[in-house]
Amino acid sequence: MNHNLLWRVAVTFASLSVVAVGGANAVIPDIHRQVVNVLGWMDDATFANLFALSQAAPGPNVLIVSIIGWHVSGWAGLAVATLAMIVPSGILAFAAGRLLTRLADASLIAMIKACLVPIAIGLVLAGGFVTARAADHSLLTVVITAGAAIFVVLTEKNPIWALGAGTIISMLAFWIGVPHLHP
Amino acid sequence: MQSYQASSTGPSRLTRNVGVKELFLGFLKIGLMGFGGVGPVSRHVIVEDRRWLSEQEYASVLGIGQILPGANTVNAAVMIGDRFRGIRGALASAAGLMAIPILILVILASAYAHFAASPHIQAAIAGSAAASAGLVIGTAIKMARRLKPTRVALMFGLLAFACVGLLQFPLVPVVVTLAVLSIGLAFSRRLA
């Protein structure tokens, strides 16, 4: 087992953990930048595929980190990546749950939230954008991305339907031989 | 707010008695049912199904979770678990939330690694990857529309998007800089 690699996994995700305001989706651009561009653990297509798998499973969005750890170094990588991502922020939440709620007044929390939420939304949009650039290599996939986005904006239905529809449309297109599906 | 403050002074003040096992099983259910994110189902289980917290208490916990870094739902699980059963409760809740999704994910990933060479599977994965990206974009647009941002808020959101999404700057300095600027601006306005 490569301890240097596991250490690198731990450092990468622990440092993201404490700045991930807005949850895991907000740090996707940086996860992509680090694991694809800086560390070279995978290519663009693999990143997009792992992200898709993490979305297909139920549970918190933070699972993208677990699956990257698994891809890089099996079960040990999964455990290290997941713990690195949730323990530092979890300790903060633990402390905040005990202290902040008693000490800080509600209007202060509301003010800080009003300052941070727009930044978090901008980061989530950036995450979607970076993932789309990694995933979309043809007109069909661009249409699927746009369709899924519109589905989420316009309906209150479970997003899993859009995920399923995108999967089926892409398979059907392959079966009937729609050109330019793959570059 | 009042009801939240009344119960925020520590686990001992809570009238409702929730055990470690109960916390684990409740969050196990949330993890299992939370396809496409656990936000909606976690409110349903915690407020309606198990009646651990009132609507207001849940909103407060979630609000604090949102201004902290990390996965909002994991943060909320840690805080709720701690309220009822201290550190053991926090660990049981977080572990319950993650257990089943991680198992399902590993099964999916193993299947993917096994069948990745098949062009049919490649087409399916390409479609779901494209859709996943769209889900995130759609979520961001929906959140932005619900927020009804002020011009300053819109500016900070677009700056965050441009720096990280278009210019591909490292996230940590961008978030720290924008957060400090945004909170500093709000404080100076508050004092003015």
PDB file of N, CA, C and O in Angstrom, chain B residues 9-75:
ATOM      1  N   THR B   9     -29.340  24.357  24.791  1.00  0.00           N
ATOM      2  CA  THR B   9     -28.419  24.465  25.914  1.00  0.00           C
ATOM      3  C   THR B   9     -27.824  23.122  26.307  1.00  0.00           C
ATOM      4  O   THR B   9     -27.150  23.017  27.301  1.00  0.00           O
ATOM      5  N   GLY B  10     -28.061  22.091  25.523  1.00  0.00           N
ATOM      6  CA  GLY B  10     -27.392  20.825  25.787  1.00  0.00           C
ATOM      7  C   GLY B  10     -28.360  19.665  25.780  1.00  0.00           C
ATOM      8  O   GLY B  10     -29.553  19.844  25.936  1.00  0.00           O
ATOM      9  N   PRO B  11     -27.802  18.473  25.582  1.00  0.00           N
ATOM     10  CA  PRO B  11     -28.631  17.288  25.468  1.00  0.00           C
ATOM     11  C   PRO B  11     -29.543  17.077  26.688  1.00  0.00           C
ATOM     12  O   PRO B  11     -30.637  16.569  26.548  1.00  0.00           O
ATOM     13  N   SER B  12     -29.087  17.508  27.859  1.00  0.00           N
ATOM     14  CA  SER B  12     -29.837  17.215  29.081  1.00  0.00           C
ATOM     15  C   SER B  12     -31.185  17.934  29.103  1.00  0.00           C
ATOM     16  O   SER B  12     -32.098  17.493  29.771  1.00  0.00           O
ATOM     17  N   ARG B  13     -31.269  19.049  28.363  1.00  0.00           N
ATOM     18  CA  ARG B  13     -32.500  19.823  28.422  1.00  0.00           C
ATOM     19  C   ARG B  13     -33.599  19.246  27.525  1.00  0.00           C
ATOM     20  O   ARG B  13     -34.727  19.678  27.584  1.00  0.00           O
ATOM     21  N   LEU B  14     -33.228  18.303  26.666  1.00  0.00           N
ATOM     22  CA  LEU B  14     -34.231  17.775  25.743  1.00  0.00           C
ATOM     23  C   LEU B  14     -35.181  16.822  26.463  1.00  0.00           C
ATOM     24  O   LEU B  14     -34.762  15.958  27.209  1.00  0.00           O
ATOM     25  N   THR B  15     -36.449  17.012  26.210  1.00  0.00           N
ATOM     26  CA  THR B  15     -37.420  16.128  26.826  1.00  0.00           C
ATOM     27  C   THR B  15     -37.498  14.798  26.093  1.00  0.00           C
ATOM     28  O   THR B  15     -37.697  13.755  26.687  1.00  0.00           O
ATOM     29  N   ARG B  16     -37.331  14.861  24.763  1.00  0.00           N
ATOM     30  CA  ARG B  16     -37.431  13.668  23.941  1.00  0.00           C
ATOM     31  C   ARG B  16     -36.182  12.829  24.149  1.00  0.00           C
ATOM     32  O   ARG B  16     -35.060  13.329  24.081  1.00  0.00           O
ATOM     33  N   ASN B  17     -36.356  11.526  24.392  1.00  0.00           N
ATOM     34  CA  ASN B  17     -35.245  10.643  24.660  1.00  0.00           C
ATOM     35  C   ASN B  17     -34.946   9.781  23.428  1.00  0.00           C
ATOM     36  O   ASN B  17     -35.701   8.873  23.107  1.00  0.00           O
ATOM     37  N   VAL B  18     -33.866  10.092  22.735  1.00  0.00           N
ATOM     38  CA  VAL B  18     -33.504   9.356  21.533  1.00  0.00           C
ATOM     39  C   VAL B  18     -32.172   8.663  21.767  1.00  0.00           C
ATOM     40  O   VAL B  18     -31.196   9.300  22.142  1.00  0.00           O
ATOM     41  N   GLY B  19     -32.150   7.342  21.555  1.00  0.00           N
ATOM     42  CA  GLY B  19     -30.936   6.564  21.822  1.00  0.00           C
ATOM     43  C   GLY B  19     -29.977   6.556  20.651  1.00  0.00           C
ATOM     44  O   GLY B  19     -30.306   6.973  19.545  1.00  0.00           O
ATOM     45  N   VAL B  20     -28.749   6.054  20.918  1.00  0.00           N
ATOM     46  CA  VAL B  20     -27.711   5.982  19.885  1.00  0.00           C
ATOM     47  C   VAL B  20     -28.159   5.097  18.723  1.00  0.00           C
ATOM     48  O   VAL B  20     -28.006   5.437  17.553  1.00  0.00           O
ATOM     49  N   LYS B  21     -28.754   3.946  19.048  1.00  0.00           N
ATOM     50  CA  LYS B  21     -29.200   3.012  18.022  1.00  0.00           C
ATOM     51  C   LYS B  21     -30.300   3.639  17.156  1.00  0.00           C
ATOM     52  O   LYS B  21     -30.314   3.494  15.934  1.00  0.00           O
ATOM     53  N   GLU B  22     -31.198   4.351  17.833  1.00  0.00           N
ATOM     54  CA  GLU B  22     -32.299   5.011  17.124  1.00  0.00           C
ATOM     55  C   GLU B  22     -31.760   6.060  16.152  1.00  0.00           C
ATOM     56  O   GLU B  22     -32.248   6.193  15.027  1.00  0.00           O
ATOM     57  N   LEU B  23     -30.750   6.818  16.609  1.00  0.00           N
ATOM     58  CA  LEU B  23     -30.121   7.822  15.747  1.00  0.00           C
ATOM     59  C   LEU B  23     -29.499   7.149  14.528  1.00  0.00           C
ATOM     60  O   LEU B  23     -29.684   7.576  13.390  1.00  0.00           O
ATOM     61  N   PHE B  24     -28.745   6.060  14.784  1.00  0.00           N
ATOM     62  CA  PHE B  24     -28.076   5.357  13.688  1.00  0.00           C
ATOM     63  C   PHE B  24     -29.098   4.871  12.663  1.00  0.00           C
ATOM     64  O   PHE B  24     -28.950   5.085  11.460  1.00  0.00           O
ATOM     65  N   LEU B  25     -30.171   4.235  13.147  1.00  0.00           N
ATOM     66  CA  LEU B  25     -31.167   3.674  12.229  1.00  0.00           C
ATOM     67  C   LEU B  25     -31.922   4.774  11.472  1.00  0.00           C
ATOM     68  O   LEU B  25     -32.208   4.636  10.285  1.00  0.00           O
ATOM     69  N   GLY B  26     -32.217   5.883  12.161  1.00  0.00           N
ATOM     70  CA  GLY B  26     -32.902   6.994  11.505  1.00  0.00           C
ATOM     71  C   GLY B  26     -32.077   7.568  10.369  1.00  0.00           C
ATOM     72  O   GLY B  26     -32.584   7.791   9.265  1.00  0.00           O
ATOM     73  N   PHE B  27     -30.783   7.782  10.633  1.00  0.00           N
ATOM     74  CA  PHE B  27     -29.931   8.340   9.582  1.00  0.00           C
ATOM     75  C   PHE B  27     -29.607   7.306   8.510  1.00  0.00           C
ATOM     76  O   PHE B  27     -29.364   7.660   7.357  1.00  0.00           O
ATOM     77  N   LEU B  28     -29.626   6.032   8.883  1.00  0.00           N
ATOM     78  CA  LEU B  28     -29.479   4.973   7.886  1.00  0.00           C
ATOM     79  C   LEU B  28     -30.618   5.082   6.856  1.00  0.00           C
ATOM     80  O   LEU B  28     -30.405   4.980   5.649  1.00  0.00           O
ATOM     81  N   LYS B  29     -31.811   5.328   7.347  1.00  0.00           N
ATOM     82  CA  LYS B  29     -32.978   5.471   6.477  1.00  0.00           C
ATOM     83  C   LYS B  29     -32.828   6.696   5.577  1.00  0.00           C
ATOM     84  O   LYS B  29     -33.130   6.646   4.391  1.00  0.00           O
ATOM     85  N   ILE B  30     -32.343   7.796   6.165  1.00  0.00           N
ATOM     86  CA  ILE B  30     -32.152   9.018   5.378  1.00  0.00           C
ATOM     87  C   ILE B  30     -31.158   8.768   4.244  1.00  0.00           C
ATOM     88  O   ILE B  30     -31.382   9.151   3.096  1.00  0.00           O
ATOM     89  N   GLY B  31     -30.036   8.092   4.567  1.00  0.00           N
ATOM     90  CA  GLY B  31     -29.038   7.799   3.545  1.00  0.00           C
ATOM     91  C   GLY B  31     -29.585   6.910   2.450  1.00  0.00           C
ATOM     92  O   GLY B  31     -29.362   7.143   1.268  1.00  0.00           O
ATOM     93  N   LEU B  32     -30.355   5.910   2.845  1.00  0.00           N
ATOM     94  CA  LEU B  32     -30.903   4.947   1.884  1.00  0.00           C
ATOM     95  C   LEU B  32     -31.909   5.603   0.937  1.00  0.00           C
ATOM     96  O   LEU B  32     -31.962   5.297  -0.249  1.00  0.00           O
ATOM     97  N   MET B  33     -32.719   6.510   1.477  1.00  0.00           N
ATOM     98  CA  MET B  33     -33.798   7.099   0.673  1.00  0.00           C
ATOM     99  C   MET B  33     -33.362   8.320  -0.106  1.00  0.00           C
ATOM    100  O   MET B  33     -34.092   8.830  -0.941  1.00  0.00           O
ATOM    101  N   GLY B  34     -32.151   8.823   0.190  1.00  0.00           N
ATOM    102  CA  GLY B  34     -31.770  10.114  -0.378  1.00  0.00           C
ATOM    103  C   GLY B  34     -31.168  10.059  -1.762  1.00  0.00           C
ATOM    104  O   GLY B  34     -30.036  10.459  -1.964  1.00  0.00           O
ATOM    105  N   PHE B  35     -31.928   9.591  -2.735  1.00  0.00           N
ATOM    106  CA  PHE B  35     -31.451   9.658  -4.108  1.00  0.00           C
ATOM    107  C   PHE B  35     -31.467  11.113  -4.555  1.00  0.00           C
ATOM    108  O   PHE B  35     -32.432  11.829  -4.313  1.00  0.00           O
ATOM    109  N   GLY B  36     -30.357  11.528  -5.239  1.00  0.00           N
ATOM    110  CA  GLY B  36     -30.303  12.898  -5.742  1.00  0.00           C
ATOM    111  C   GLY B  36     -30.174  13.914  -4.627  1.00  0.00           C
ATOM    112  O   GLY B  36     -30.724  15.000  -4.690  1.00  0.00           O
ATOM    113  N   GLY B  37     -29.466  13.565  -3.558  1.00  0.00           N
ATOM    114  CA  GLY B  37     -29.268  14.488  -2.439  1.00  0.00           C
ATOM    115  C   GLY B  37     -30.203  14.167  -1.300  1.00  0.00           C
ATOM    116  O   GLY B  37     -31.320  13.701  -1.507  1.00  0.00           O
ATOM    117  N   VAL B  38     -29.758  14.396  -0.067  1.00  0.00           N
ATOM    118  CA  VAL B  38     -30.514  13.945   1.088  1.00  0.00           C
ATOM    119  C   VAL B  38     -31.340  15.051   1.758  1.00  0.00           C
ATOM    120  O   VAL B  38     -32.036  14.792   2.725  1.00  0.00           O
ATOM    121  N   GLY B  39     -31.239  16.269   1.245  1.00  0.00           N
ATOM    122  CA  GLY B  39     -31.938  17.384   1.875  1.00  0.00           C
ATOM    123  C   GLY B  39     -33.413  17.146   2.172  1.00  0.00           C
ATOM    124  O   GLY B  39     -33.832  17.162   3.340  1.00  0.00           O
ATOM    125  N   PRO B  40     -34.234  16.906   1.147  1.00  0.00           N
ATOM    126  CA  PRO B  40     -35.680  16.765   1.378  1.00  0.00           C
ATOM    127  C   PRO B  40     -36.032  15.587   2.279  1.00  0.00           C
ATOM    128  O   PRO B  40     -36.852  15.713   3.190  1.00  0.00           O
ATOM    129  N   VAL B  41     -35.411  14.425   2.060  1.00  0.00           N
ATOM    130  CA  VAL B  41     -35.762  13.239   2.827  1.00  0.00           C
ATOM    131  C   VAL B  41     -35.293  13.385   4.273  1.00  0.00           C
ATOM    132  O   VAL B  41     -35.924  12.867   5.199  1.00  0.00           O
ATOM    133  N   SER B  42     -34.225  14.122   4.507  1.00  0.00           N
ATOM    134  CA  SER B  42     -33.746  14.251   5.881  1.00  0.00           C
ATOM    135  C   SER B  42     -34.742  15.080   6.706  1.00  0.00           C
ATOM    136  O   SER B  42     -35.021  14.760   7.861  1.00  0.00           O
ATOM    137  N   ARG B  43     -35.336  16.114   6.122  1.00  0.00           N
ATOM    138  CA  ARG B  43     -36.362  16.872   6.830  1.00  0.00           C
ATOM    139  C   ARG B  43     -37.560  15.980   7.136  1.00  0.00           C
ATOM    140  O   ARG B  43     -38.102  15.993   8.241  1.00  0.00           O
ATOM    141  N   HIS B  44     -37.955  15.197   6.134  1.00  0.00           N
ATOM    142  CA  HIS B  44     -39.113  14.312   6.302  1.00  0.00           C
ATOM    143  C   HIS B  44     -38.916  13.341   7.469  1.00  0.00           C
ATOM    144  O   HIS B  44     -39.779  13.192   8.325  1.00  0.00           O
ATOM    145  N   VAL B  45     -37.756  12.680   7.503  1.00  0.00           N
ATOM    146  CA  VAL B  45     -37.512  11.673   8.545  1.00  0.00           C
ATOM    147  C   VAL B  45     -37.366  12.329   9.923  1.00  0.00           C
ATOM    148  O   VAL B  45     -37.976  11.877  10.905  1.00  0.00           O
ATOM    149  N   ILE B  46     -36.589  13.408  10.005  1.00  0.00           N
ATOM    150  CA  ILE B  46     -36.282  14.008  11.307  1.00  0.00           C
ATOM    151  C   ILE B  46     -37.496  14.720  11.909  1.00  0.00           C
ATOM    152  O   ILE B  46     -37.769  14.599  13.105  1.00  0.00           O
ATOM    153  N   VAL B  47     -38.244  15.423  11.077  1.00  0.00           N
ATOM    154  CA  VAL B  47     -39.365  16.224  11.590  1.00  0.00           C
ATOM    155  C   VAL B  47     -40.673  15.439  11.617  1.00  0.00           C
ATOM    156  O   VAL B  47     -41.377  15.430  12.629  1.00  0.00           O
ATOM    157  N   GLU B  48     -41.003  14.754  10.508  1.00  0.00           N
ATOM    158  CA  GLU B  48     -42.316  14.128  10.395  1.00  0.00           C
ATOM    159  C   GLU B  48     -42.341  12.672  10.841  1.00  0.00           C
ATOM    160  O   GLU B  48     -43.219  12.247  11.573  1.00  0.00           O
ATOM    161  N   ASP B  49     -41.345  11.911  10.390  1.00  0.00           N
ATOM    162  CA  ASP B  49     -41.356  10.477  10.625  1.00  0.00           C
ATOM    163  C   ASP B  49     -40.938  10.142  12.061  1.00  0.00           C
ATOM    164  O   ASP B  49     -41.677   9.513  12.817  1.00  0.00           O
ATOM    165  N   ARG B  50     -39.742  10.595  12.490  1.00  0.00           N
ATOM    166  CA  ARG B  50     -39.236  10.260  13.828  1.00  0.00           C
ATOM    167  C   ARG B  50     -39.604  11.306  14.885  1.00  0.00           C
ATOM    168  O   ARG B  50     -39.443  11.071  16.065  1.00  0.00           O
ATOM    169  N   ARG B  51     -39.978  12.497  14.441  1.00  0.00           N
ATOM    170  CA  ARG B  51     -40.331  13.601  15.362  1.00  0.00           C
ATOM    171  C   ARG B  51     -39.257  13.886  16.383  1.00  0.00           C
ATOM    172  O   ARG B  51     -39.529  14.079  17.574  1.00  0.00           O
ATOM    173  N   TRP B  52     -37.996  13.929  15.908  1.00  0.00           N
ATOM    174  CA  TRP B  52     -36.889  14.261  16.802  1.00  0.00           C
ATOM    175  C   TRP B  52     -36.856  15.760  17.083  1.00  0.00           C
ATOM    176  O   TRP B  52     -36.517  16.179  18.180  1.00  0.00           O
ATOM    177  N   LEU B  53     -37.112  16.547  16.046  1.00  0.00           N
ATOM    178  CA  LEU B  53     -37.033  18.003  16.171  1.00  0.00           C
ATOM    179  C   LEU B  53     -38.297  18.624  15.590  1.00  0.00           C
ATOM    180  O   LEU B  53     -38.949  18.036  14.735  1.00  0.00           O
ATOM    181  N   SER B  54     -38.630  19.830  16.081  1.00  0.00           N
ATOM    182  CA  SER B  54     -39.721  20.571  15.465  1.00  0.00           C
ATOM    183  C   SER B  54     -39.212  21.184  14.146  1.00  0.00           C
ATOM    184  O   SER B  54     -38.011  21.235  13.907  1.00  0.00           O
ATOM    185  N   GLU B  55     -40.152  21.644  13.335  1.00  0.00           N
ATOM    186  CA  GLU B  55     -39.797  22.256  12.053  1.00  0.00           C
ATOM    187  C   GLU B  55     -38.791  23.394  12.262  1.00  0.00           C
ATOM    188  O   GLU B  55     -37.797  23.518  11.560  1.00  0.00           O
ATOM    189  N   GLN B  56     -39.066  24.209  13.285  1.00  0.00           N
ATOM    190  CA  GLN B  56     -38.207  25.366  13.585  1.00  0.00           C
ATOM    191  C   GLN B  56     -36.814  24.951  14.030  1.00  0.00           C
ATOM    192  O   GLN B  56     -35.809  25.511  13.592  1.00  0.00           O
ATOM    193  N   GLU B  57     -36.768  23.955  14.918  1.00  0.00           N
ATOM    194  CA  GLU B  57     -35.474  23.470  15.404  1.00  0.00           C
ATOM    195  C   GLU B  57     -34.659  22.919  14.244  1.00  0.00           C
ATOM    196  O   GLU B  57     -33.457  23.174  14.137  1.00  0.00           O
ATOM    197  N   TYR B  58     -35.333  22.168  13.360  1.00  0.00           N
ATOM    198  CA  TYR B  58     -34.631  21.588  12.221  1.00  0.00           C
ATOM    199  C   TYR B  58     -34.089  22.684  11.314  1.00  0.00           C
ATOM    200  O   TYR B  58     -32.942  22.614  10.856  1.00  0.00           O
ATOM    201  N   ALA B  59     -34.909  23.706  11.065  1.00  0.00           N
ATOM    202  CA  ALA B  59     -34.471  24.814  10.208  1.00  0.00           C
ATOM    203  C   ALA B  59     -33.252  25.515  10.801  1.00  0.00           C
ATOM    204  O   ALA B  59     -32.333  25.903  10.077  1.00  0.00           O
ATOM    205  N   SER B  60     -33.224  25.651  12.131  1.00  0.00           N
ATOM    206  CA  SER B  60     -32.077  26.303  12.771  1.00  0.00           C
ATOM    207  C   SER B  60     -30.815  25.471  12.620  1.00  0.00           C
ATOM    208  O   SER B  60     -29.751  25.995  12.294  1.00  0.00           O
ATOM    209  N   VAL B  61     -30.942  24.168  12.862  1.00  0.00           N
ATOM    210  CA  VAL B  61     -29.773  23.290  12.726  1.00  0.00           C
ATOM    211  C   VAL B  61     -29.240  23.336  11.298  1.00  0.00           C
ATOM    212  O   VAL B  61     -28.041  23.468  11.057  1.00  0.00           O
ATOM    213  N   LEU B  62     -30.162  23.279  10.342  1.00  0.00           N
ATOM    214  CA  LEU B  62     -29.765  23.298   8.936  1.00  0.00           C
ATOM    215  C   LEU B  62     -29.122  24.636   8.580  1.00  0.00           C
ATOM    216  O   LEU B  62     -28.135  24.681   7.842  1.00  0.00           O
ATOM    217  N   GLY B  63     -29.673  25.726   9.129  1.00  0.00           N
ATOM    218  CA  GLY B  63     -29.128  27.056   8.865  1.00  0.00           C
ATOM    219  C   GLY B  63     -27.694  27.174   9.348  1.00  0.00           C
ATOM    220  O   GLY B  63     -26.833  27.702   8.642  1.00  0.00           O
ATOM    221  N   ILE B  64     -27.432  26.644  10.546  1.00  0.00           N
ATOM    222  CA  ILE B  64     -26.059  26.676  11.069  1.00  0.00           C
ATOM    223  C   ILE B  64     -25.170  25.781  10.215  1.00  0.00           C
ATOM    224  O   ILE B  64     -24.052  26.135   9.869  1.00  0.00           O
ATOM    225  N   GLY B  65     -25.704  24.609   9.808  1.00  0.00           N
ATOM    226  CA  GLY B  65     -24.956  23.704   8.932  1.00  0.00           C
ATOM    227  C   GLY B  65     -24.567  24.379   7.624  1.00  0.00           C
ATOM    228  O   GLY B  65     -23.506  24.116   7.081  1.00  0.00           O
ATOM    229  N   GLN B  66     -25.441  25.273   7.140  1.00  0.00           N
ATOM    230  CA  GLN B  66     -25.180  25.906   5.847  1.00  0.00           C
ATOM    231  C   GLN B  66     -24.090  26.969   5.907  1.00  0.00           C
ATOM    232  O   GLN B  66     -23.446  27.242   4.897  1.00  0.00           O
ATOM    233  N   ILE B  67     -23.905  27.619   7.068  1.00  0.00           N
ATOM    234  CA  ILE B  67     -22.826  28.610   7.103  1.00  0.00           C
ATOM    235  C   ILE B  67     -21.489  27.965   7.456  1.00  0.00           C
ATOM    236  O   ILE B  67     -20.460  28.599   7.399  1.00  0.00           O
ATOM    237  N   LEU B  68     -21.512  26.688   7.814  1.00  0.00           N
ATOM    238  CA  LEU B  68     -20.265  25.985   8.081  1.00  0.00           C
ATOM    239  C   LEU B  68     -19.803  25.285   6.817  1.00  0.00           C
ATOM    240  O   LEU B  68     -20.603  24.950   5.965  1.00  0.00           O
ATOM    241  N   PRO B  69     -18.479  25.040   6.695  1.00  0.00           N
ATOM    242  CA  PRO B  69     -18.014  24.263   5.555  1.00  0.00           C
ATOM    243  C   PRO B  69     -18.388  22.789   5.708  1.00  0.00           C
ATOM    244  O   PRO B  69     -18.738  22.339   6.801  1.00  0.00           O
ATOM    245  N   GLY B  70     -18.300  22.058   4.618  1.00  0.00           N
ATOM    246  CA  GLY B  70     -18.576  20.620   4.656  1.00  0.00           C
ATOM    247  C   GLY B  70     -19.980  20.303   4.178  1.00  0.00           C
ATOM    248  O   GLY B  70     -20.770  21.198   3.914  1.00  0.00           O
ATOM    249  N   ALA B  71     -20.271  19.011   4.073  1.00  0.00           N
ATOM    250  CA  ALA B  71     -21.590  18.579   3.604  1.00  0.00           C
ATOM    251  C   ALA B  71     -22.654  19.022   4.624  1.00  0.00           C
ATOM    252  O   ALA B  71     -22.547  18.697   5.812  1.00  0.00           O
ATOM    253  N   ASN B  72     -23.638  19.784   4.184  1.00  0.00           N
ATOM    254  CA  ASN B  72     -24.667  20.308   5.087  1.00  0.00           C
ATOM    255  C   ASN B  72     -25.365  19.205   5.860  1.00  0.00           C
ATOM    256  O   ASN B  72     -25.631  19.339   7.056  1.00  0.00           O
ATOM    257  N   THR B  73     -25.667  18.112   5.177  1.00  0.00           N
ATOM    258  CA  THR B  73     -26.429  17.053   5.831  1.00  0.00           C
ATOM    259  C   THR B  73     -25.585  16.294   6.850  1.00  0.00           C
ATOM    260  O   THR B  73     -26.093  15.865   7.879  1.00  0.00           O
ATOM    261  N   VAL B  74     -24.281  16.136   6.551  1.00  0.00           N
ATOM    262  CA  VAL B  74     -23.404  15.491   7.519  1.00  0.00           C
ATOM    263  C   VAL B  74     -23.262  16.391   8.751  1.00  0.00           C
ATOM    264  O   VAL B  74     -23.325  15.918   9.888  1.00  0.00           O
ATOM    265  N   ASN B  75     -23.098  17.700   8.503  1.00  0.00           N
ATOM    266  CA  ASN B  75     -23.033  18.649   9.621  1.00  0.00           C
ATOM    267  C   ASN B  75     -24.298  18.578  10.477  1.00  0.00           C
ATOM    268  O   ASN B  75     -24.226  18.565  11.705  1.00  0.00           O
TER     269      ASN B  75
END
